[in-house]
Amino acid sequence: MKKRLLISAFIGVFIFGCSKDDPEFETDIIVSISASIGFASEPDNHGEFTISLSEPPRTDTTIDYTVSGTATNGVDYQTITNTITIPANSISNTIAITVIDDTIQEGDETVIITLNTTSNPNTTIDSSNSATVTISELPEEFILSPEDAYLYMVNPNATPETIALFYNLKALSKTNFIVGQHDAFHSFYNDIDGESDMMKTTGSDPGLLGSDFMFITDDNNDGTTTNWYHQQEQIITSNAIEAYNKGMINTFCWHMREPYEGDYFYASEMTEFQRNNALVSILPDGANHEYYKQKLQKIAEVANSMVGNDGNLVPFIFRPFHEFDGDWFWWGKAYCSPQQFKELWQFTVTYLRDTLQVNNILFAFSPDSSFFSAAEYLNRYPGDAYVDILGMDNYTDFNNQGQAALESANEKLQIITELAKDRVKIAALTESAYIVTPGENNPISGFYANHMYNALSDNNVEIGYMMFWSNTTNTYCTPPPGQPSTADFLEFVDKPRSILQNELPTMYTLPQ
């Protein structure tokens, strides 16, 4: 039993963002503002502010704010007022900055909103009480230059190979997307090991390899050669190095075990106390914060130990706390406020980047598919300074739900495409599949070459990569040879935009 289970009275007061059993008790609610769409331009690329509450209030909450900046209210953008109301039991509302097109060359102009007061005595304005939207004179189609790529990254001091990966993924997304698979070198349909299942089917490995820090950071990993968890660490890291040596992309998710007993990541398997307190407990000053730092130190150790044949550190995409808009993981929205999630994300990035000096990571933000607008997508967004890749996990829309669901998937990819353009980030379908269990469900006719490909390509969607989940003993997400959908998959990978490892351009060198 870990001593971390001893929760002091102070901790009980600190945990203010999750559930409360007393219906008469309302915690102090933090009011914050962010530029959810921070860049706008004429004629119709508009900006947006989001004002958020750390908890849903029981009554309507009106916030007064000041509008300033070099752009003129009602002249450069449609008039906005000085108040906004967040309805009872809601946690956010948005202020649209709708630009007004004109022919005057004015240079970049700013819209600044500063929060002042609120009508709800149970609310407090956050110390960071202002945000800025820039109305730019840049052409709508901004072209990122190789020499400026580092300026738009979470870590401008990243290794040259990591900067090149960011730039090349961004450039590639305009014409292609890389097809990847989770655990492609270690998990196979019918346990037929050796080559990846995608290699068996297509003659090429996937262009991206997915891995997980779950076993690597497990409490049971004692670092000894006979330890099963340490053996998994060795397999996972050697696979990542192999992928890098082949020119592939690496991405790591993290099904982190809850921090009390270190047993589960699914909320349904945890106690009510653990579900409602796990995330808050690993925040700074939380009961398990030091424990969380130890896990990040392990990730840093691994990041700094993966070296390719060229002698360089292996860059990888880190996708922590994915599908956070659901309630199946303990970091889901049911168990913490948007502000608490943002705080955890920001600490994670700054601790790895600034304290532990890890310089070979790109950070991917990936909710599940429950959003239908940019504002919903950005509800828990920690800010451009903490995110390189705007992703989405989406199984629901591809789960044989008909044409309307496929169109919905495409619309969501359009949203993250436009956000990635505005913020000079990379868009991606970070995890997806239609999982086939032979004997239980049937493949969908045309799923790969029509349904999925069209959703990933139609209406000017631009994503750098997509990743299928892993094949297992009894299931497949990418068909091995001889399956009814194998020909469909071959047609998918032969389409103009999709590329595998054998077609990858050089990803780890900046073009001259």
Short mmCIF file of C-alpha atoms in Angstrom, two decimals:
data_model
loop_
_atom_site.label_atom_id
_atom_site.label_comp_id
_atom_site.label_asym_id
_atom_site.label_seq_id
_atom_site.Cartn_x
_atom_site.Cartn_y
_atom_site.Cartn_z
CA MET A 1 0.00 0.00 0.00
CA LYS A 2 1.51 3.32 -0.99
CA LYS A 3 1.76 6.13 1.53
CA ARG A 4 0.25 8.36 -1.13
CA LEU A 5 -3.17 7.13 0.06
CA LEU A 6 -2.83 9.30 3.17
CA ILE A 7 -4.73 12.41 2.17
CA SER A 8 -4.37 15.36 4.48
CA ALA A 9 -7.01 17.92 5.30
CA PHE A 10 -5.10 20.40 3.15
CA ILE A 11 -5.36 18.12 0.14
CA GLY A 12 -9.07 17.78 0.75
CA VAL A 13 -9.39 21.54 0.46
CA PHE A 14 -7.14 21.69 -2.60
CA ILE A 15 -9.25 19.26 -4.63
CA PHE A 16 -11.74 21.79 -5.85
CA GLY A 17 -12.33 20.81 -9.46
CA CYS A 18 -13.95 17.39 -9.43
CA SER A 19 -17.18 16.06 -7.91
CA LYS A 20 -18.79 17.32 -4.71
CA ASP A 21 -21.40 15.34 -2.85
CA ASP A 22 -22.90 18.25 -0.92
CA PRO A 23 -25.43 20.01 -3.19
CA GLU A 24 -25.22 23.17 -1.07
CA PHE A 25 -21.47 23.49 -1.49
CA GLU A 26 -20.11 25.45 -4.42
CA THR A 27 -16.36 25.77 -4.79
CA ASP A 28 -14.51 28.90 -5.80
CA ILE A 29 -14.76 28.95 -9.59
CA ILE A 30 -11.87 30.31 -11.64
CA VAL A 31 -12.71 32.45 -14.68
CA SER A 32 -10.10 32.37 -17.45
CA ILE A 33 -9.76 33.59 -21.02
CA SER A 34 -7.87 32.23 -24.01
CA ALA A 35 -7.53 33.17 -27.66
CA SER A 36 -9.08 29.95 -28.91
CA ILE A 37 -8.48 31.12 -32.48
CA GLY A 38 -5.59 33.51 -32.07
CA PHE A 39 -5.01 34.59 -35.65
CA ALA A 40 -7.45 36.18 -38.07
CA SER A 41 -7.10 37.74 -41.50
CA GLU A 42 -9.21 39.33 -44.18
CA PRO A 43 -11.53 38.54 -45.82
CA ASP A 44 -13.11 35.72 -43.80
CA ASN A 45 -10.56 34.08 -41.51
CA HIS A 46 -12.04 35.06 -38.16
CA GLY A 47 -10.69 34.96 -34.61
CA GLU A 48 -12.25 33.84 -31.36
CA PHE A 49 -11.85 34.22 -27.61
CA THR A 50 -13.11 31.59 -25.17
CA ILE A 51 -14.01 32.50 -21.60
CA SER A 52 -14.04 29.41 -19.40
CA LEU A 53 -15.06 28.50 -15.87
CA SER A 54 -13.24 25.82 -13.89
CA GLU A 55 -16.60 24.46 -12.71
CA PRO A 56 -20.16 24.79 -14.03
CA PRO A 57 -22.01 27.32 -11.81
CA ARG A 58 -25.56 26.90 -10.57
CA THR A 59 -26.56 30.35 -11.81
CA ASP A 60 -25.90 32.46 -14.90
CA THR A 61 -22.53 34.21 -14.62
CA THR A 62 -21.94 37.53 -16.38
CA ILE A 63 -18.35 38.66 -16.93
CA ASP A 64 -17.40 42.28 -17.66
CA TYR A 65 -14.32 42.88 -19.76
CA THR A 66 -12.37 45.63 -21.48
CA VAL A 67 -11.69 45.60 -25.22
CA SER A 68 -8.42 47.18 -26.34
CA GLY A 69 -5.65 46.65 -28.88
CA THR A 70 -4.63 48.40 -32.09
CA ALA A 71 -7.61 47.16 -34.11
CA THR A 72 -10.76 49.28 -33.86
CA ASN A 73 -13.94 47.74 -32.50
CA GLY A 74 -16.70 48.09 -35.11
CA VAL A 75 -14.28 49.17 -37.84
CA ASP A 76 -11.71 46.38 -38.24
CA TYR A 77 -14.05 43.74 -36.84
CA GLN A 78 -17.74 43.55 -36.12
CA THR A 79 -18.73 45.30 -32.89
CA ILE A 80 -18.46 43.30 -29.71
CA THR A 81 -19.90 44.35 -26.36
CA ASN A 82 -18.16 44.49 -22.98
CA THR A 83 -20.02 41.66 -21.28
CA ILE A 84 -20.68 37.99 -21.82
CA THR A 85 -22.89 35.54 -19.92
CA ILE A 86 -22.09 31.91 -19.29
CA PRO A 87 -25.36 30.10 -18.56
CA ALA A 88 -25.90 28.05 -15.45
CA ASN A 89 -24.41 24.54 -15.62
CA SER A 90 -22.16 25.55 -18.54
CA ILE A 91 -18.41 26.09 -18.43
CA SER A 92 -17.62 28.38 -21.35
CA ASN A 93 -18.80 30.85 -23.94
CA THR A 94 -17.06 32.40 -26.93
CA ILE A 95 -16.58 35.88 -28.35
CA ALA A 96 -16.26 35.88 -32.12
CA ILE A 97 -13.87 38.35 -33.75
CA THR A 98 -15.45 38.67 -37.19
CA VAL A 99 -13.07 40.65 -39.37
CA ILE A 100 -14.37 43.35 -41.71
CA ASP A 101 -12.78 43.22 -45.14
CA ASP A 102 -11.33 46.45 -46.54
CA THR A 103 -8.66 47.51 -49.00
CA ILE A 104 -6.54 49.47 -46.52
CA GLN A 105 -3.07 48.08 -45.77
CA GLU A 106 -2.74 48.48 -42.00
CA GLY A 107 -0.25 45.79 -41.00
CA ASP A 108 -0.93 43.38 -38.18
CA GLU A 109 -3.45 44.64 -35.61
CA THR A 110 -4.48 43.22 -32.25
CA VAL A 111 -7.67 42.71 -30.28
CA ILE A 112 -7.07 42.38 -26.54
CA ILE A 113 -9.75 41.37 -24.05
CA THR A 114 -9.08 41.83 -20.34
CA LEU A 115 -11.43 40.32 -17.77
CA ASN A 116 -12.53 42.68 -15.00
CA THR A 117 -15.40 41.53 -12.79
CA THR A 118 -18.09 38.86 -12.60
CA SER A 119 -21.65 38.79 -11.27
CA ASN A 120 -21.13 35.51 -9.40
CA PRO A 121 -19.62 35.89 -5.89
CA ASN A 122 -18.32 32.31 -6.10
CA THR A 123 -16.02 33.15 -9.02
CA THR A 124 -12.52 34.57 -9.15
CA ILE A 125 -10.78 36.07 -12.18
CA ASP A 126 -7.63 34.16 -13.06
CA SER A 127 -4.37 36.09 -12.64
CA SER A 128 -3.74 35.67 -16.38
CA ASN A 129 -6.80 37.72 -17.19
CA SER A 130 -6.19 38.79 -20.78
CA ALA A 131 -5.73 37.28 -24.23
CA THR A 132 -4.92 38.58 -27.70
CA VAL A 133 -6.18 37.87 -31.21
CA THR A 134 -4.03 39.13 -34.07
CA ILE A 135 -5.65 40.32 -37.28
CA SER A 136 -2.92 39.75 -39.83
CA GLU A 137 -2.15 41.23 -43.21
CA LEU A 138 -0.32 38.03 -44.13
CA PRO A 139 -1.77 36.21 -47.10
CA GLU A 140 -4.40 33.67 -46.07
CA GLU A 141 -2.20 30.83 -47.30
CA PHE A 142 0.82 31.26 -45.03
CA ILE A 143 3.89 29.40 -46.23
CA LEU A 144 6.21 28.15 -43.49
CA SER A 145 9.89 28.44 -44.37
CA PRO A 146 12.37 25.82 -43.14
CA GLU A 147 14.49 28.39 -41.34
CA ASP A 148 11.47 29.67 -39.37
CA ALA A 149 10.02 26.29 -38.37
CA TYR A 150 11.49 26.36 -34.85
CA LEU A 151 9.62 29.61 -34.11
CA TYR A 152 6.27 27.79 -34.19
CA MET A 153 7.30 24.78 -32.10
CA VAL A 154 6.78 24.03 -28.43
CA ASN A 155 10.55 23.67 -28.09
CA PRO A 156 12.50 26.12 -30.24
CA ASN A 157 15.68 24.49 -28.89
CA ALA A 158 14.71 21.07 -30.22
CA THR A 159 17.30 18.93 -31.97
CA PRO A 160 17.79 19.61 -35.70
CA GLU A 161 16.11 16.30 -36.53
CA THR A 162 13.06 17.19 -34.43
CA ILE A 163 12.75 20.60 -36.06
CA ALA A 164 13.04 18.95 -39.46
CA LEU A 165 10.33 16.46 -38.52
CA PHE A 166 7.98 19.29 -37.58
CA TYR A 167 8.65 21.18 -40.79
CA ASN A 168 8.49 18.17 -43.08
CA LEU A 169 5.25 16.88 -41.55
CA LYS A 170 3.72 20.32 -41.95
CA ALA A 171 4.86 20.57 -45.58
CA LEU A 172 3.86 16.99 -46.38
CA SER A 173 0.31 17.51 -45.09
CA LYS A 174 -0.51 19.78 -48.01
CA THR A 175 -0.32 16.89 -50.47
CA ASN A 176 -0.08 13.60 -48.53
CA PHE A 177 -0.70 11.84 -45.25
CA ILE A 178 1.48 9.13 -43.74
CA VAL A 179 -0.28 5.86 -42.92
CA GLY A 180 0.82 4.40 -39.58
CA GLN A 181 -0.06 1.63 -37.18
CA HIS A 182 0.29 1.18 -33.46
CA ASP A 183 2.68 -1.57 -32.30
CA ALA A 184 3.23 -2.69 -35.90
CA PHE A 185 6.55 -4.43 -35.13
CA HIS A 186 5.34 -6.33 -32.08
CA SER A 187 1.65 -7.21 -32.42
CA PHE A 188 0.28 -9.35 -35.25
CA TYR A 189 -2.95 -10.92 -36.39
CA ASN A 190 -2.98 -14.64 -35.49
CA ASP A 191 0.37 -14.02 -33.73
CA ILE A 192 2.22 -14.53 -37.00
CA ASP A 193 5.30 -12.52 -36.13
CA GLY A 194 8.27 -11.44 -38.22
CA GLU A 195 7.44 -8.69 -40.68
CA SER A 196 4.76 -6.15 -39.83
CA ASP A 197 1.28 -7.12 -40.99
CA MET A 198 1.33 -4.09 -43.27
CA MET A 199 4.57 -5.32 -44.83
CA LYS A 200 3.01 -8.75 -45.36
CA THR A 201 0.07 -7.15 -47.17
CA THR A 202 1.62 -4.25 -49.08
CA GLY A 203 5.35 -4.93 -49.34
CA SER A 204 6.08 -1.90 -47.15
CA ASP A 205 6.11 -1.10 -43.45
CA PRO A 206 3.80 1.65 -42.26
CA GLY A 207 5.22 5.15 -42.43
CA LEU A 208 4.62 5.71 -38.72
CA LEU A 209 5.01 3.44 -35.69
CA GLY A 210 2.83 3.87 -32.61
CA SER A 211 4.12 2.88 -29.16
CA ASP A 212 3.05 3.30 -25.52
CA PHE A 213 4.88 4.41 -22.38
CA MET A 214 2.47 2.33 -20.24
CA PHE A 215 4.75 -0.62 -19.43
CA ILE A 216 7.87 1.55 -19.47
CA THR A 217 6.58 3.76 -16.64
CA ASP A 218 4.84 0.97 -14.75
CA ASP A 219 5.64 0.78 -11.03
CA ASN A 220 6.77 -2.81 -11.56
CA ASN A 221 9.55 -1.88 -14.00
CA ASP A 222 12.61 -2.32 -11.80
CA GLY A 223 15.15 -2.00 -14.60
CA THR A 224 16.57 -5.52 -14.27
CA THR A 225 17.10 -7.76 -17.25
CA THR A 226 14.77 -10.49 -15.96
CA ASN A 227 11.92 -8.09 -15.23
CA TRP A 228 9.03 -8.46 -17.73
CA TYR A 229 8.24 -4.76 -17.76
CA HIS A 230 11.86 -3.83 -18.39
CA GLN A 231 11.95 -6.39 -21.19
CA GLN A 232 8.95 -4.62 -22.76
CA GLU A 233 10.85 -1.34 -22.45
CA GLN A 234 13.74 -2.84 -24.37
CA ILE A 235 11.45 -4.18 -27.09
CA ILE A 236 9.55 -0.91 -27.45
CA THR A 237 12.63 1.30 -27.59
CA SER A 238 14.45 -0.99 -30.02
CA ASN A 239 11.39 -0.95 -32.29
CA ALA A 240 11.32 2.84 -32.17
CA ILE A 241 15.00 3.01 -33.08
CA GLU A 242 14.43 0.56 -35.94
CA ALA A 243 11.58 2.73 -37.21
CA TYR A 244 13.78 5.84 -37.11
CA ASN A 245 16.58 4.05 -38.93
CA LYS A 246 14.04 3.19 -41.66
CA GLY A 247 13.05 6.85 -41.95
CA MET A 248 9.68 6.28 -40.25
CA ILE A 249 7.92 8.51 -37.72
CA ASN A 250 7.52 7.49 -34.07
CA THR A 251 4.60 8.42 -31.85
CA PHE A 252 4.06 7.44 -28.22
CA CYS A 253 0.78 7.52 -26.32
CA TRP A 254 0.63 6.95 -22.54
CA HIS A 255 -1.97 4.78 -20.84
CA MET A 256 -0.64 5.92 -17.50
CA ARG A 257 -1.75 3.89 -14.49
CA GLU A 258 -3.60 5.79 -11.77
CA PRO A 259 -1.19 7.24 -9.21
CA TYR A 260 -2.58 5.68 -6.01
CA GLU A 261 -2.05 1.96 -6.53
CA GLY A 262 -0.54 2.05 -10.03
CA ASP A 263 -2.95 -0.59 -11.29
CA TYR A 264 -5.45 0.81 -13.81
CA PHE A 265 -6.02 3.47 -16.43
CA TYR A 266 -9.70 2.75 -17.09
CA ALA A 267 -11.86 4.77 -14.70
CA SER A 268 -14.38 1.93 -14.43
CA GLU A 269 -11.76 -0.23 -12.69
CA MET A 270 -10.87 2.39 -10.09
CA THR A 271 -12.52 3.36 -6.82
CA GLU A 272 -14.71 6.45 -6.79
CA PHE A 273 -12.11 8.29 -4.75
CA GLN A 274 -9.35 7.41 -7.20
CA ARG A 275 -11.43 8.46 -10.22
CA ASN A 276 -12.34 11.82 -8.73
CA ASN A 277 -8.89 12.70 -7.39
CA ALA A 278 -6.24 11.04 -9.57
CA LEU A 279 -5.62 13.91 -11.95
CA VAL A 280 -5.79 16.64 -9.31
CA SER A 281 -3.39 14.67 -7.13
CA ILE A 282 -0.57 14.86 -9.69
CA LEU A 283 -0.81 18.62 -10.16
CA PRO A 284 1.79 20.80 -8.43
CA ASP A 285 1.15 20.66 -4.64
CA GLY A 286 -0.97 17.53 -5.15
CA ALA A 287 -0.49 14.41 -3.03
CA ASN A 288 1.04 12.45 -5.93
CA HIS A 289 2.92 15.22 -7.69
CA GLU A 290 6.38 13.87 -6.84
CA TYR A 291 5.26 10.44 -8.04
CA TYR A 292 4.19 12.00 -11.34
CA LYS A 293 7.55 13.75 -11.70
CA GLN A 294 9.26 10.39 -11.31
CA LYS A 295 7.23 9.03 -14.22
CA LEU A 296 8.21 12.00 -16.38
CA GLN A 297 11.83 11.44 -15.39
CA LYS A 298 11.51 7.90 -16.72
CA ILE A 299 10.14 9.22 -20.02
CA ALA A 300 13.04 11.65 -20.21
CA GLU A 301 15.50 8.82 -19.55
CA VAL A 302 14.01 6.83 -22.41
CA ALA A 303 13.88 9.84 -24.73
CA ASN A 304 17.56 10.51 -24.14
CA SER A 305 18.54 6.85 -24.58
CA MET A 306 17.05 6.25 -28.04
CA VAL A 307 19.85 6.90 -30.52
CA GLY A 308 19.72 6.01 -34.21
CA ASN A 309 22.43 4.61 -36.45
CA ASP A 310 23.30 8.19 -37.42
CA GLY A 311 24.26 8.96 -33.81
CA ASN A 312 21.32 11.32 -33.28
CA LEU A 313 18.53 11.16 -30.73
CA VAL A 314 15.34 9.66 -32.14
CA PRO A 315 12.60 12.32 -32.39
CA PHE A 316 9.11 11.21 -31.42
CA ILE A 317 5.60 12.57 -31.06
CA PHE A 318 4.30 12.39 -27.48
CA ARG A 319 0.52 12.13 -27.13
CA PRO A 320 -0.29 12.10 -23.41
CA PHE A 321 -3.78 12.06 -21.87
CA HIS A 322 -5.51 11.28 -25.17
CA GLU A 323 -9.30 11.05 -25.54
CA PHE A 324 -9.63 13.35 -22.55
CA ASP A 325 -13.11 14.49 -23.61
CA GLY A 326 -14.51 11.07 -22.71
CA ASP A 327 -15.05 9.49 -19.30
CA TRP A 328 -13.33 6.12 -19.77
CA PHE A 329 -9.86 7.25 -18.66
CA TRP A 330 -9.14 8.80 -15.26
CA TRP A 331 -7.92 11.97 -16.96
CA GLY A 332 -11.27 12.40 -18.74
CA LYS A 333 -13.48 15.45 -18.50
CA ALA A 334 -15.77 13.82 -15.93
CA TYR A 335 -12.96 13.87 -13.36
CA CYS A 336 -11.38 17.30 -13.69
CA SER A 337 -12.06 20.82 -14.91
CA PRO A 338 -10.72 22.31 -18.15
CA GLN A 339 -8.37 24.50 -16.13
CA GLN A 340 -6.96 21.55 -14.20
CA PHE A 341 -6.40 19.61 -17.42
CA LYS A 342 -4.62 22.59 -18.97
CA GLU A 343 -2.47 23.00 -15.87
CA LEU A 344 -1.43 19.36 -15.99
CA TRP A 345 -0.59 19.57 -19.69
CA GLN A 346 1.42 22.76 -19.25
CA PHE A 347 3.37 21.32 -16.34
CA THR A 348 4.08 18.12 -18.29
CA VAL A 349 5.53 20.07 -21.21
CA THR A 350 7.56 22.55 -19.18
CA TYR A 351 8.98 19.87 -16.87
CA LEU A 352 10.12 17.68 -19.76
CA ARG A 353 11.37 20.58 -21.87
CA ASP A 354 12.79 23.03 -19.35
CA THR A 355 13.68 21.03 -16.25
CA LEU A 356 14.65 17.69 -17.78
CA GLN A 357 16.01 19.25 -21.00
CA VAL A 358 14.35 16.77 -23.37
CA ASN A 359 14.75 18.18 -26.88
CA ASN A 360 13.49 15.42 -29.18
CA ILE A 361 9.72 15.55 -28.54
CA LEU A 362 6.78 16.99 -30.49
CA PHE A 363 3.61 17.27 -28.39
CA ALA A 364 0.26 16.10 -29.79
CA PHE A 365 -3.12 17.19 -28.40
CA SER A 366 -5.82 14.63 -29.20
CA PRO A 367 -9.37 14.58 -27.91
CA ASP A 368 -11.81 11.94 -29.03
CA SER A 369 -14.41 12.78 -31.68
CA SER A 370 -17.11 14.37 -29.50
CA PHE A 371 -16.51 17.95 -30.72
CA PHE A 372 -18.47 19.67 -33.48
CA SER A 373 -16.90 23.16 -33.51
CA ALA A 374 -13.53 24.82 -33.05
CA ALA A 375 -14.65 26.15 -29.66
CA GLU A 376 -15.53 22.65 -28.44
CA TYR A 377 -12.24 21.27 -29.74
CA LEU A 378 -10.33 23.98 -27.89
CA ASN A 379 -12.23 23.76 -24.61
CA ARG A 380 -9.28 22.07 -22.87
CA TYR A 381 -6.56 23.31 -25.20
CA PRO A 382 -3.51 24.37 -23.15
CA GLY A 383 -2.28 26.95 -25.67
CA ASP A 384 -0.13 27.15 -28.79
CA ALA A 385 3.05 27.31 -26.69
CA TYR A 386 2.37 23.76 -25.47
CA VAL A 387 1.14 21.93 -28.59
CA ASP A 388 2.81 21.01 -31.91
CA ILE A 389 0.16 18.70 -33.36
CA LEU A 390 -3.61 19.12 -33.36
CA GLY A 391 -4.99 15.61 -33.47
CA MET A 392 -8.18 13.64 -33.09
CA ASP A 393 -8.87 10.03 -32.14
CA ASN A 394 -11.96 8.79 -33.94
CA TYR A 395 -13.42 5.30 -33.87
CA THR A 396 -17.09 6.26 -33.54
CA ASP A 397 -17.59 7.86 -36.95
CA PHE A 398 -15.89 4.92 -38.70
CA ASN A 399 -17.82 2.22 -36.84
CA ASN A 400 -20.23 1.35 -39.67
CA GLN A 401 -22.52 4.28 -38.85
CA GLY A 402 -23.36 5.27 -42.40
CA GLN A 403 -22.62 8.21 -44.68
CA ALA A 404 -23.64 10.90 -42.19
CA ALA A 405 -21.01 9.70 -39.71
CA LEU A 406 -18.32 9.67 -42.41
CA GLU A 407 -19.24 13.23 -43.34
CA SER A 408 -19.05 14.15 -39.67
CA ALA A 409 -15.53 12.70 -39.49
CA ASN A 410 -14.54 14.81 -42.48
CA GLU A 411 -16.07 17.94 -40.93
CA LYS A 412 -14.07 17.41 -37.74
CA LEU A 413 -10.89 16.97 -39.76
CA GLN A 414 -11.74 20.21 -41.55
CA ILE A 415 -11.94 21.93 -38.17
CA ILE A 416 -8.50 20.77 -37.04
CA THR A 417 -7.08 21.47 -40.52
CA GLU A 418 -8.15 25.11 -40.28
CA LEU A 419 -6.93 25.41 -36.70
CA ALA A 420 -3.57 23.95 -37.71
CA LYS A 421 -3.31 26.47 -40.55
CA ASP A 422 -4.19 29.38 -38.28
CA ARG A 423 -1.73 28.34 -35.59
CA VAL A 424 1.03 26.95 -37.83
CA LYS A 425 0.66 23.47 -36.35
CA ILE A 426 0.25 19.99 -37.85
CA ALA A 427 -3.15 18.30 -38.10
CA ALA A 428 -3.47 14.53 -37.71
CA LEU A 429 -5.87 11.65 -37.22
CA THR A 430 -3.93 10.37 -34.24
CA GLU A 431 -5.79 7.08 -33.74
CA SER A 432 -8.59 5.31 -35.59
CA ALA A 433 -9.80 2.02 -37.00
CA TYR A 434 -12.72 -0.21 -37.77
CA ILE A 435 -11.73 -3.26 -35.74
CA VAL A 436 -12.62 -6.57 -37.37
CA THR A 437 -12.98 -9.74 -35.32
CA PRO A 438 -13.50 -12.55 -37.83
CA GLY A 439 -16.53 -14.60 -36.88
CA GLU A 440 -18.04 -11.74 -34.89
CA ASN A 441 -18.28 -8.81 -37.31
CA ASN A 442 -17.69 -8.44 -41.03
CA PRO A 443 -15.45 -6.04 -42.95
CA ILE A 444 -17.20 -3.02 -44.48
CA SER A 445 -17.17 -2.97 -48.25
CA GLY A 446 -15.03 -0.08 -49.47
CA PHE A 447 -14.09 0.96 -45.94
CA TYR A 448 -10.45 1.83 -46.65
CA ALA A 449 -10.36 3.09 -50.24
CA ASN A 450 -13.65 4.97 -50.09
CA HIS A 451 -14.98 5.62 -46.60
CA MET A 452 -11.77 6.36 -44.76
CA TYR A 453 -9.77 7.81 -47.64
CA ASN A 454 -12.54 10.25 -48.57
CA ALA A 455 -12.98 11.37 -44.97
CA LEU A 456 -9.23 12.04 -44.77
CA SER A 457 -9.05 13.86 -48.11
CA ASP A 458 -12.31 15.57 -49.09
CA ASN A 459 -12.98 19.30 -48.66
CA ASN A 460 -9.31 20.31 -48.48
CA VAL A 461 -8.47 18.33 -45.35
CA GLU A 462 -4.71 18.47 -44.71
CA ILE A 463 -3.33 16.01 -42.16
CA GLY A 464 0.29 14.96 -41.74
CA TYR A 465 -0.50 11.41 -40.72
CA MET A 466 -3.14 8.94 -39.60
CA MET A 467 -2.62 5.92 -37.36
CA PHE A 468 -4.52 2.63 -37.29
CA TRP A 469 -4.68 0.81 -33.96
CA SER A 470 -2.79 -2.46 -33.57
CA ASN A 471 -3.62 -5.88 -34.92
CA THR A 472 -3.93 -8.59 -32.27
CA THR A 473 -4.30 -12.34 -32.04
CA ASN A 474 -8.03 -12.25 -32.84
CA THR A 475 -8.59 -8.83 -34.43
CA TYR A 476 -7.20 -6.66 -37.17
CA CYS A 477 -7.35 -2.98 -38.03
CA THR A 478 -5.28 -3.37 -41.18
CA PRO A 479 -6.02 -6.61 -43.04
CA PRO A 480 -3.28 -9.23 -43.47
CA PRO A 481 -3.09 -11.14 -46.74
CA GLY A 482 -6.07 -13.27 -47.69
CA GLN A 483 -8.78 -11.33 -45.86
CA PRO A 484 -11.94 -10.10 -47.65
CA SER A 485 -10.84 -6.46 -47.26
CA THR A 486 -7.20 -6.93 -48.30
CA ALA A 487 -7.80 -5.69 -51.85
CA ASP A 488 -9.66 -2.67 -50.46
CA PHE A 489 -6.69 -1.83 -48.22
CA LEU A 490 -4.24 -2.18 -51.10
CA GLU A 491 -6.34 0.29 -53.06
CA PHE A 492 -6.29 2.65 -50.06
CA VAL A 493 -2.51 2.72 -49.75
CA ASP A 494 -2.21 3.13 -53.54
CA LYS A 495 -4.31 6.31 -53.51
CA PRO A 496 -2.51 9.60 -54.33
CA ARG A 497 -2.41 11.08 -50.81
CA SER A 498 -1.59 8.03 -48.67
CA ILE A 499 2.04 7.00 -48.30
CA LEU A 500 3.85 4.19 -46.49
CA GLN A 501 7.47 3.83 -45.41
CA ASN A 502 8.70 2.96 -48.91
CA GLU A 503 7.42 6.29 -50.26
CA LEU A 504 8.46 8.55 -47.40
CA PRO A 505 10.51 11.62 -48.25
CA THR A 506 13.45 12.49 -46.01
CA MET A 507 11.80 13.52 -42.75
CA TYR A 508 14.79 14.33 -40.52
CA THR A 509 16.66 16.88 -42.61
CA LEU A 510 15.48 20.39 -43.40
CA PRO A 511 15.37 21.17 -47.11
CA GLN A 512 17.92 23.69 -48.26
#
